[in-house]
Short mmCIF file of C-alpha atoms and ligand atoms in Angstrom, two decimals:
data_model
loop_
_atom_site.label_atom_id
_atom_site.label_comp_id
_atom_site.label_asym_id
_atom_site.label_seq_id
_atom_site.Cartn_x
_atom_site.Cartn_y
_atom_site.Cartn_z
CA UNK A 3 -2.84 -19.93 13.01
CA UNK A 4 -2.98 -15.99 12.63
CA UNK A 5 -1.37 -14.46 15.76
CA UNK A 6 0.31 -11.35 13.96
CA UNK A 7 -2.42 -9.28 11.85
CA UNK A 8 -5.91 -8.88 13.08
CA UNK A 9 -8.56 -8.53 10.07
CA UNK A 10 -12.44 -7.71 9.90
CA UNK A 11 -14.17 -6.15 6.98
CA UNK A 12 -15.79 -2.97 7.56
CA UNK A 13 -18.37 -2.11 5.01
CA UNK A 14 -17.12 -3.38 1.81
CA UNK A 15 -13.21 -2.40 3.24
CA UNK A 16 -10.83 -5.69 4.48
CA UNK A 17 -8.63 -3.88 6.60
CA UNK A 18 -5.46 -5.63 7.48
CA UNK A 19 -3.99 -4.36 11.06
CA UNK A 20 -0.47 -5.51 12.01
CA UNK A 21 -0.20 -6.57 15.82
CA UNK A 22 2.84 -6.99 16.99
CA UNK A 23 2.68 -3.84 19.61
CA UNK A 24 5.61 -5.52 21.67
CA UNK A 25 7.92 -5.11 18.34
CA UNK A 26 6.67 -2.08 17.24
CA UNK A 27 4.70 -4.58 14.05
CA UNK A 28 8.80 -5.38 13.01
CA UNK A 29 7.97 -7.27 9.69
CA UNK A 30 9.24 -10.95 10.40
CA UNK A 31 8.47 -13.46 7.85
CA UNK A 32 5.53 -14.90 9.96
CA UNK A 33 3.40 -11.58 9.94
CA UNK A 34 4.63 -10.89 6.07
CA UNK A 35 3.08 -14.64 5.12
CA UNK A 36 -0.25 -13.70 7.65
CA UNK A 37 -0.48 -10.32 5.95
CA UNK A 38 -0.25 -11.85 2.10
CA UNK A 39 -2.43 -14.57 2.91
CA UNK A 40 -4.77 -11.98 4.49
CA UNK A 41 -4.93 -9.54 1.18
CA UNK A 42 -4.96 -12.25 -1.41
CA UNK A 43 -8.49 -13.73 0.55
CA UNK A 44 -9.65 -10.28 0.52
CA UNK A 45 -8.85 -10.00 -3.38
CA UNK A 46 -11.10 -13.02 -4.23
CA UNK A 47 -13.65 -11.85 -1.68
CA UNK A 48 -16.96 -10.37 -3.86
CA UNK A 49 -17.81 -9.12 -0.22
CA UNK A 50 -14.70 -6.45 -0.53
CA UNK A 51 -13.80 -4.03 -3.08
CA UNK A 52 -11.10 -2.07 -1.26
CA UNK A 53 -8.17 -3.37 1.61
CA UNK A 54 -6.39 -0.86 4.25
CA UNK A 55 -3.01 -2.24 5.43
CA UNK A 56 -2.66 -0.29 8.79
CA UNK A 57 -0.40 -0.67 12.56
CA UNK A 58 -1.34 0.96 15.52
CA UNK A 59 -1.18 4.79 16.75
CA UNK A 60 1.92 4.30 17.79
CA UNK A 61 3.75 2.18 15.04
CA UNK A 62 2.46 0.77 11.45
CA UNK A 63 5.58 -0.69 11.50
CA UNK A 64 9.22 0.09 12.79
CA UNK A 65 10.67 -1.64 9.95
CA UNK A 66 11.96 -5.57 8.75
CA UNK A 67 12.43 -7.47 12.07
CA UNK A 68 15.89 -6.90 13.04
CA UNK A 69 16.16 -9.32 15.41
CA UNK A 70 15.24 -11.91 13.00
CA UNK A 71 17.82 -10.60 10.22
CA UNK A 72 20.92 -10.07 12.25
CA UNK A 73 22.72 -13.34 12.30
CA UNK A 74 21.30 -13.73 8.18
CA UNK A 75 23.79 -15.18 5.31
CA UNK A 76 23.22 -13.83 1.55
CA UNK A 77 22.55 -17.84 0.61
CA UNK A 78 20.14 -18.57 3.20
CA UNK A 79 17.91 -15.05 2.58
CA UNK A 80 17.97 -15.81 -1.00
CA UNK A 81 17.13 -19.30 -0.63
CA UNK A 82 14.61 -18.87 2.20
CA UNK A 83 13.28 -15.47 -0.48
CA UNK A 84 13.37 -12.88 2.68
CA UNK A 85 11.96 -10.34 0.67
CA UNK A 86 10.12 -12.17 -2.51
CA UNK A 87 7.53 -12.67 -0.02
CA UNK A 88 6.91 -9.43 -0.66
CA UNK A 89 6.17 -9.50 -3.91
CA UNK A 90 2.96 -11.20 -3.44
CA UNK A 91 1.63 -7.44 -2.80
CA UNK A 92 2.28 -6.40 -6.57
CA UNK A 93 -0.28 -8.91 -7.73
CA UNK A 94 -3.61 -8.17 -5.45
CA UNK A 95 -5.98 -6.50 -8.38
CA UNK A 96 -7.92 -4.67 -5.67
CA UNK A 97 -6.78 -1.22 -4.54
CA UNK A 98 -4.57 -1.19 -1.13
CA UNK A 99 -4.23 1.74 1.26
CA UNK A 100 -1.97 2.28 3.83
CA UNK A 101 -3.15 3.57 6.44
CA UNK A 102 0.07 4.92 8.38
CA UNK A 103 0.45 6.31 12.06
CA UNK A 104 3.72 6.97 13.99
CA UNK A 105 6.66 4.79 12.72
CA UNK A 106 7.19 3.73 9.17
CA UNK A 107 10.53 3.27 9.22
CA UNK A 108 12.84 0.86 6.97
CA UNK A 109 10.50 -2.34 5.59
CA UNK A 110 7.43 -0.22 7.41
CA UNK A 111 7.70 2.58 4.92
CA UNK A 112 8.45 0.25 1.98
CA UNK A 113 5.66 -1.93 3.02
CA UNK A 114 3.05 1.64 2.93
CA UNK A 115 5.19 2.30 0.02
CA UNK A 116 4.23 -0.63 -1.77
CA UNK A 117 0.38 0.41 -1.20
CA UNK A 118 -1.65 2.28 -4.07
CA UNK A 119 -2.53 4.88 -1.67
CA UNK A 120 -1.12 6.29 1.67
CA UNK A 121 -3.08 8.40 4.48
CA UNK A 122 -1.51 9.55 7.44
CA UNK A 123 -2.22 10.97 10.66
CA UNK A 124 -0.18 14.07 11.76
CA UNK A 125 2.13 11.57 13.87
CA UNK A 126 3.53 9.37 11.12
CA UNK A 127 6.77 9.55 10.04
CA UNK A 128 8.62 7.84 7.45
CA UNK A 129 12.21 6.94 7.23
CA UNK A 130 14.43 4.71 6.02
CA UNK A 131 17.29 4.50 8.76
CA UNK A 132 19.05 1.10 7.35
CA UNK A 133 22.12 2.94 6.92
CA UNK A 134 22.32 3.50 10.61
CA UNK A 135 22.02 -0.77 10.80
CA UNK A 136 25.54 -1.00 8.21
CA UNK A 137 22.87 -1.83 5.00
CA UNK A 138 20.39 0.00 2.47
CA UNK A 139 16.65 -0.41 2.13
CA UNK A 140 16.04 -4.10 0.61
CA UNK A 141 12.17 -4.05 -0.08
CA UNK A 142 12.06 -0.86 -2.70
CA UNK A 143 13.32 2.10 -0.58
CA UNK A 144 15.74 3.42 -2.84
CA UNK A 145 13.38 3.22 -5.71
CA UNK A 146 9.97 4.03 -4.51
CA UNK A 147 10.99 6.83 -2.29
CA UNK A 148 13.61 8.23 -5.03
CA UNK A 149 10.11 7.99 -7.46
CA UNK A 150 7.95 9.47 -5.12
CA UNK A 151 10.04 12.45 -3.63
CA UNK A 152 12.77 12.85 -5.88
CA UNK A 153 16.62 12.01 -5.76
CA UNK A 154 17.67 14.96 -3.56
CA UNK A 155 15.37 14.65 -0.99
CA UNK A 156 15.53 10.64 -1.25
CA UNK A 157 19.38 10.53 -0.96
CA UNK A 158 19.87 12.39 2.36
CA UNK A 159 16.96 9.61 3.91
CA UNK A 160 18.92 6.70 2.43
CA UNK A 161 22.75 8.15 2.99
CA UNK A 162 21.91 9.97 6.06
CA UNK A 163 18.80 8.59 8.01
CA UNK A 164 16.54 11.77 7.30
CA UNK A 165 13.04 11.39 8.35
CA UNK A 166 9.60 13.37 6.56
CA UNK A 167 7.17 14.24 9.20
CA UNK A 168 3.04 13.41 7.74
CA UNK A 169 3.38 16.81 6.60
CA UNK A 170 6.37 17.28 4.70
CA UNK A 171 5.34 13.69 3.34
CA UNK A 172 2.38 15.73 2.28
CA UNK A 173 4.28 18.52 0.77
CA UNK A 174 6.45 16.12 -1.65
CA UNK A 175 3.52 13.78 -2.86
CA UNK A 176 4.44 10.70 -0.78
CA UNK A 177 0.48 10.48 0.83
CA UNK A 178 -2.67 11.87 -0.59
CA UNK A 179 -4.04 12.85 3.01
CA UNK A 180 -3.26 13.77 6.15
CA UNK A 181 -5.56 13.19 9.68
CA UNK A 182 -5.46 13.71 13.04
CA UNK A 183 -4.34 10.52 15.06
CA UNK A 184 -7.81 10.06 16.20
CA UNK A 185 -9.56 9.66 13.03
CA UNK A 186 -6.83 9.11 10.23
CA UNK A 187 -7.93 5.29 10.13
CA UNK A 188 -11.24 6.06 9.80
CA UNK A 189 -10.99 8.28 7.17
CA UNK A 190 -8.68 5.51 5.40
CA UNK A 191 -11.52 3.46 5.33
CA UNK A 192 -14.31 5.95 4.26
CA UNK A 193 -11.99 6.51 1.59
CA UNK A 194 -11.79 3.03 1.24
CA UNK A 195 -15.62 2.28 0.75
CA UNK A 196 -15.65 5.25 -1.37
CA UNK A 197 -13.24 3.48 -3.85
CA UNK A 198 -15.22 0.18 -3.19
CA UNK A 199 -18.11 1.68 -4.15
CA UNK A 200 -17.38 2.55 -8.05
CA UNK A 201 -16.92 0.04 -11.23
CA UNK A 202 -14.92 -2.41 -10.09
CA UNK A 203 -13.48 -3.74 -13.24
CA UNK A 204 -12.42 -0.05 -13.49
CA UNK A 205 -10.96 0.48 -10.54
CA UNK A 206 -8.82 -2.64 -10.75
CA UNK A 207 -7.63 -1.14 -14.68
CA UNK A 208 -7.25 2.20 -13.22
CA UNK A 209 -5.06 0.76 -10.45
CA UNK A 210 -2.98 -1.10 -12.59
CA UNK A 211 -2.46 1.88 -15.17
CA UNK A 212 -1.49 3.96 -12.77
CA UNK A 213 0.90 1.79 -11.55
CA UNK A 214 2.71 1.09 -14.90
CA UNK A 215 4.07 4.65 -14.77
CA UNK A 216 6.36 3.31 -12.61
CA UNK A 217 7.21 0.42 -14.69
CA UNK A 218 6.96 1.14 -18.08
CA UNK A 219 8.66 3.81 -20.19
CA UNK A 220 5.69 6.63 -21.16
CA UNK A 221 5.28 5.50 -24.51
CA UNK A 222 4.88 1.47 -23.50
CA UNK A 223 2.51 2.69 -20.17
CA UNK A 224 0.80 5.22 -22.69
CA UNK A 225 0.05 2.28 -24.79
CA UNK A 226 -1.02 0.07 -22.07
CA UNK A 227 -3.39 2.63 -20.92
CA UNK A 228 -4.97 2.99 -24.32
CA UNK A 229 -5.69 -1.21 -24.36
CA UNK A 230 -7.05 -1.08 -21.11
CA UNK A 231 -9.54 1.84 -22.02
CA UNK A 232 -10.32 -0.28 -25.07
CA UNK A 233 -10.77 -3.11 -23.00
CA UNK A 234 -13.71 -1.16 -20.45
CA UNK A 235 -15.76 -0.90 -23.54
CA UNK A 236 -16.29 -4.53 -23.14
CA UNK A 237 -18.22 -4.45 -19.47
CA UNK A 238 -21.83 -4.00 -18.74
CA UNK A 239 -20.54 -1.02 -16.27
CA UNK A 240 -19.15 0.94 -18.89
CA UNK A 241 -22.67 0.49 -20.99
CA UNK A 242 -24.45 1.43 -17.56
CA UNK A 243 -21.70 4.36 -16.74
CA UNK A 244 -22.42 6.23 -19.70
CA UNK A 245 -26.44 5.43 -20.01
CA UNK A 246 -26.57 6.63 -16.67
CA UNK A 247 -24.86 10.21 -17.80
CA UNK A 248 -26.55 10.69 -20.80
CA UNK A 249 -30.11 9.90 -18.55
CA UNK A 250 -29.38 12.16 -15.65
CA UNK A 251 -29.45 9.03 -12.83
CA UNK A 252 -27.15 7.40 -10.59
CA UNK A 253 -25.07 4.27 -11.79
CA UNK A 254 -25.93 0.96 -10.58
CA UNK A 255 -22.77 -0.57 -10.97
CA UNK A 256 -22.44 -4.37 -11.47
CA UNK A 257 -18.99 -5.29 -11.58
CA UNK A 258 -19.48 -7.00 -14.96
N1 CAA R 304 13.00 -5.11 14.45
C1 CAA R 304 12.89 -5.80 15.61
N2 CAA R 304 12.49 -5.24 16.76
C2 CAA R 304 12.21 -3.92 16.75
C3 CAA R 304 12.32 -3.15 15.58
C4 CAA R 304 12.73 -3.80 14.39
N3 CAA R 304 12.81 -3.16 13.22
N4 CAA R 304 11.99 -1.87 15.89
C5 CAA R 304 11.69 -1.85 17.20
N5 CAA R 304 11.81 -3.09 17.72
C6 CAA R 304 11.58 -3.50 19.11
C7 CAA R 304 12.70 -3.05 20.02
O1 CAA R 304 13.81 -3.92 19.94
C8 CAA R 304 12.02 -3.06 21.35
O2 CAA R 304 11.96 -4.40 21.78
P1 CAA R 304 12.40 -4.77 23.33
O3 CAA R 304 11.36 -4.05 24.17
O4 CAA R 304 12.28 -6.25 23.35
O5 CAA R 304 13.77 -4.23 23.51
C9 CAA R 304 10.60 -2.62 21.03
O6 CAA R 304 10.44 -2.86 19.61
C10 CAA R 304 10.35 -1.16 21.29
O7 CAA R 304 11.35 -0.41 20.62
P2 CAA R 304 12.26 0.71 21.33
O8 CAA R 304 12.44 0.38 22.78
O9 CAA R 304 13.48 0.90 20.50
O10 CAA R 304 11.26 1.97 21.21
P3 CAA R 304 11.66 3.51 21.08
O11 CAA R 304 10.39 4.26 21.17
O12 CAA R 304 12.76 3.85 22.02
O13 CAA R 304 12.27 3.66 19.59
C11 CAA R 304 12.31 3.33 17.20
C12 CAA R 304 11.45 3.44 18.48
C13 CAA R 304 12.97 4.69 16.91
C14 CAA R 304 11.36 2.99 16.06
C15 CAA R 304 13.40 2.26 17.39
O14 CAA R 304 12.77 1.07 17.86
C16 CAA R 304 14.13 1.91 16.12
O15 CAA R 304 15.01 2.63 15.72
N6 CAA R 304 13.77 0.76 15.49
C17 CAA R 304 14.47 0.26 14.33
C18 CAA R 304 14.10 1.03 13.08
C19 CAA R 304 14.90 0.50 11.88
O16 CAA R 304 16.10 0.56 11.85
N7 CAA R 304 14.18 -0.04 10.87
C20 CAA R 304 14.80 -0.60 9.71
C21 CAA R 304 14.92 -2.10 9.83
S1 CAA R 304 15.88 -2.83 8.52
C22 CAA R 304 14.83 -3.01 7.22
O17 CAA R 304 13.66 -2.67 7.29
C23 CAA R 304 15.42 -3.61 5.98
C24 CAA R 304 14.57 -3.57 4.76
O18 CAA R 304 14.62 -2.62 4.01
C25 CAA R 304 13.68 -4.67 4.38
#
């Protein structure tokens, strides 16, 4: 039974929404299994081209569930794979945004993190206070947030618990946009349908070359990037993409 994530598709947008007000959507392993299960249906869904992973005004999520961590051995995380759950997001093909107000704090902003593509409202903010719990970020902190906003900045919200308001988060490149609270999700799923509404085969490549540049060293990612271009020219949409240029009409895109 779902109890922790509510979903509906809206247009051709699954959106995800954690629901755990009461915890401020603290990631314990039942939600993190909900939410995986949710975003690998919506992957094989033809009805859905584009997901939005989102919390509520107040909180997208305040973090790994704390309560659920505390009393924790090494053995029995690593047996019961706390965090490999996780990994589950790395292999949906279809674009994911996160759409991010008020808290994202610890596993909340390495959850949004983990996302293709973050929009905020002007309330967000992102932190990753683990050092304030006696332990570091476990669910790519220190690597995603060091990628996206540089070591300097990075280190003092790892060592020292800083926090980046929506705007600042903004200003160093960690989301694309920035809403007010009223209309942020909204505008995540616009942006959303907008996505879902392009080549679909080349969304998913463009997704996943974008993502090798934080993977892959420039000349193995440049390479990669070359066989997936290579590869478009085998789809009907790239025959249709370019027939529709050269004729002056829309696309019909077919996702074949
Ligand atoms: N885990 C479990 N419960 C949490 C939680 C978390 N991460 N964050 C908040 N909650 C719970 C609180 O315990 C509280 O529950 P009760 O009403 O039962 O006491 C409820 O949510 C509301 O929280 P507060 O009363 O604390 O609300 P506030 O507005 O005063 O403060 C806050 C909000 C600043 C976000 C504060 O709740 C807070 O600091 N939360 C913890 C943030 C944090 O440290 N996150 C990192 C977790 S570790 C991690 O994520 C590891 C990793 O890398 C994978």
């Amino acid at each position: 039974m779902v109890e922790n994530i509510v979903t509906r598709v809206e247009g051709r947008v699954g959106v995800a929404q954690l629901n755990r007000p009461k915890a401020l959507n603290a990631l314990n392993r039942e939600l993190m299994t909900e939410l995986m299960t949710a975003l690998e249906a919506f992957d094989v869904d033809p009805a859905v081209g584009c997901m939005v992973i989102t919390g509520s005004a107040r909180a997208f999520a305040a973090g790994a569930d704390i309560k659920e961590m505390a009393g924790a051995t090494p053995a029995r995380m690593m047996v019961g794979s706390f965090i490999d759950l996780w990994d589950r997001l790395h292999r949906i093909g279809k674009p994911v945004i996160a759409a991010v107000s008020g808290f994202a704090l610890g596993g909340g902003c390495e959850l949004a993190m983990a996302c293709d593509l973050l929009v905020a409202s002007e309330t967000a903010q992102f932190g990753q206070p683990e050092i304030n719990l006696g332990v570091i970020p476990g669910a790519g902190g220190t690597q995603r947030m060091t990628l996206a906003v540089g070591k300097a900045l990075a280190m003092e919200m790892v060592l020292n618990g800083r926090m980046l308001s929506a705007d600042e988060a903004l200003r160093f490149g960690l989301v694309s946009r920035v809403y007010p609270v009223e209309v942020y999700l909204e505008e995540a799923i616009r942006l959303g349908n907008e996505i879902a509404a392009r080549a679909p085969i080349a969304v998913r490549l463009a997704k996943e070359a974008v993502n090798a540049a934080f993977e892959m060293s420039l000349r193995a990612g440049l390479d990669h990037e070359r066989r997936l271009f290579y590869l478009l020219f085998s789809t009907d949409d790239q025959k249709e993409g370019m027939d529709a240029f050269v004729n002056k009409r829309p696309a019909q895109w077919t996702g074949r």
